[in-house]
CSV table of C-alpha atoms in Angstrom, one decimal:
chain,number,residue,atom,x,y,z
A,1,UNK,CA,136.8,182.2,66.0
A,2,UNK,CA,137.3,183.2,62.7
A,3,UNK,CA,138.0,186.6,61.2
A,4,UNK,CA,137.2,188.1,58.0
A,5,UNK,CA,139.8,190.4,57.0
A,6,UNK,CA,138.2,192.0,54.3
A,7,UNK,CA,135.6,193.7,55.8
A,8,UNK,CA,135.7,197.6,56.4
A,9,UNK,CA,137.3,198.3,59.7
A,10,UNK,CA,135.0,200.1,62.3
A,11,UNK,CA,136.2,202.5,64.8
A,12,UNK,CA,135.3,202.3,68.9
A,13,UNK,CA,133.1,205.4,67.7
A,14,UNK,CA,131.2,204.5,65.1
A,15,UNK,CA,130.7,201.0,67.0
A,16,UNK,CA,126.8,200.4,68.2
A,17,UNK,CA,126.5,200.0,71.8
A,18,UNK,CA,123.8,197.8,71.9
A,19,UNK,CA,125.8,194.7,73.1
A,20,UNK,CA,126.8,196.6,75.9
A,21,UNK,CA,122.9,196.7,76.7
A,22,UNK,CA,122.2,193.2,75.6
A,23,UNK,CA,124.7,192.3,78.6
A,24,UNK,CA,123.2,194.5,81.2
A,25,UNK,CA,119.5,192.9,80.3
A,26,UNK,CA,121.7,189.4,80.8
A,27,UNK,CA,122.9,190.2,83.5
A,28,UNK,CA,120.2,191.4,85.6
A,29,UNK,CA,117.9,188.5,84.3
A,30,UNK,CA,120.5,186.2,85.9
A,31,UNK,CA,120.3,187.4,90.0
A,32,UNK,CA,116.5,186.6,89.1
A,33,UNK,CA,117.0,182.9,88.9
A,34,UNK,CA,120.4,182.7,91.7
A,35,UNK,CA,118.2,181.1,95.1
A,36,UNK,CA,119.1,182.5,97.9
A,37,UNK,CA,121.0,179.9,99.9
A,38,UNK,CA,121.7,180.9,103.6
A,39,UNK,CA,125.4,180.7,104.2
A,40,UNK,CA,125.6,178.7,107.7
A,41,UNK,CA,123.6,175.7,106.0
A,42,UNK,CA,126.0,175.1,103.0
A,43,UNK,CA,129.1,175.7,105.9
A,44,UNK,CA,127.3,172.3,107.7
A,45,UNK,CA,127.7,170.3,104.9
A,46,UNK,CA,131.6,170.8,104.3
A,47,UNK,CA,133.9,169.1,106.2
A,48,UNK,CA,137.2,170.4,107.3
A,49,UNK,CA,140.8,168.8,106.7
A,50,UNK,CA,141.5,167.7,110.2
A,51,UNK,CA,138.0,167.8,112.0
A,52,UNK,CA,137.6,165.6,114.9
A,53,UNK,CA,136.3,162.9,113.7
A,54,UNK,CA,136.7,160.6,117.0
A,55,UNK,CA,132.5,160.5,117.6
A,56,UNK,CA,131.6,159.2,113.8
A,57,UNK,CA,130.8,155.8,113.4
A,58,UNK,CA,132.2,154.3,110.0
A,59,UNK,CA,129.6,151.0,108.4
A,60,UNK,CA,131.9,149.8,105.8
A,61,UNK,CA,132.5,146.3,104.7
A,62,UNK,CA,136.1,145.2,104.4
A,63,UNK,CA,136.7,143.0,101.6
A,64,UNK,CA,139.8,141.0,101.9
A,65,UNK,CA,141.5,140.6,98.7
A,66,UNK,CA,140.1,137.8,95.8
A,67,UNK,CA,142.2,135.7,93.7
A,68,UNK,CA,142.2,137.6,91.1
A,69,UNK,CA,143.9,140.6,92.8
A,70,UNK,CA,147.4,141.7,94.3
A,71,UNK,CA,148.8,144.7,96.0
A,72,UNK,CA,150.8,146.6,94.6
A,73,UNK,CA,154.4,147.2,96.6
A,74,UNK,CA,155.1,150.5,95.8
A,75,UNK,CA,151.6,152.4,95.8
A,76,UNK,CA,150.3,149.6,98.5
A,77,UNK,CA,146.7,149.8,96.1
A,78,UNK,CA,144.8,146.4,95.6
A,79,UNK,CA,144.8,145.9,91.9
A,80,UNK,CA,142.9,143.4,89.5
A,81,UNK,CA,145.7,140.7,87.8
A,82,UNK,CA,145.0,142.4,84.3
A,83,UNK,CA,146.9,145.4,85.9
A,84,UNK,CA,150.4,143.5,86.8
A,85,UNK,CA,153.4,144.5,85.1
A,86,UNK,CA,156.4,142.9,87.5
A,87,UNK,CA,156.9,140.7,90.0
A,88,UNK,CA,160.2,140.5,91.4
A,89,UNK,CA,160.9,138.6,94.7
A,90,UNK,CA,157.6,137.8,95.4
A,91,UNK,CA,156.5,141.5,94.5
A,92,UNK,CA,154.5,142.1,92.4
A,93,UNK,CA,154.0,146.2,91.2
A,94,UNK,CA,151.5,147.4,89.1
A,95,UNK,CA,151.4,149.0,85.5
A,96,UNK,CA,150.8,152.9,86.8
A,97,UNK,CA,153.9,152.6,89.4
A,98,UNK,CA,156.1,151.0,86.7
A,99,UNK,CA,155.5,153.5,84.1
């Protein structure tokens, strides 16, 4: 924001409160448009660190690892070739663990 220091200084009193009203009418127009959301619904959708989980059934498809991918030894993340920066031993790391 930029200030222009040549203009005359004004003092708290001689200030216009009119942006204090312009807020208000901003303000209260706002709680208008909030909907009214009831609190036990939104809670349903959240799920909490640690929740039993032992009754959910999981439908994922497990893709085994193409040709054109490794796994990284340190991070143990499956990684497309382009993303190879060492392999030592038979290891092979990628570039975010060797950096």
């Amino acid at each position: 924001m930029s200030v222009d220091y040549d203009a005359p200084r004004v003092t708290p009193e001689e200030e216009p409160n009119s942006g204090f009203e312009e807020l208000k009418t901003e303000k209260s127009g706002r709680r208008e448009t909030i909907a009214d959301v009831d609190e036990t619904e939104l809670a349903d959708s959240f799920e909490l660190p640690g929740a039993d989980l032992s009754n959910e059934e999981l439908l994922i498809q497990v893709v085994p690892v193409q040709a054109d991918e490794f796994t990284c030894m340190s991070c143990f993340l499956v990684h497309h070739r382009s993303q190879l920066a060492r392999e030592k031993d038979g290891r092979k790391y990628c570039k975010e663990c060797e950096s």
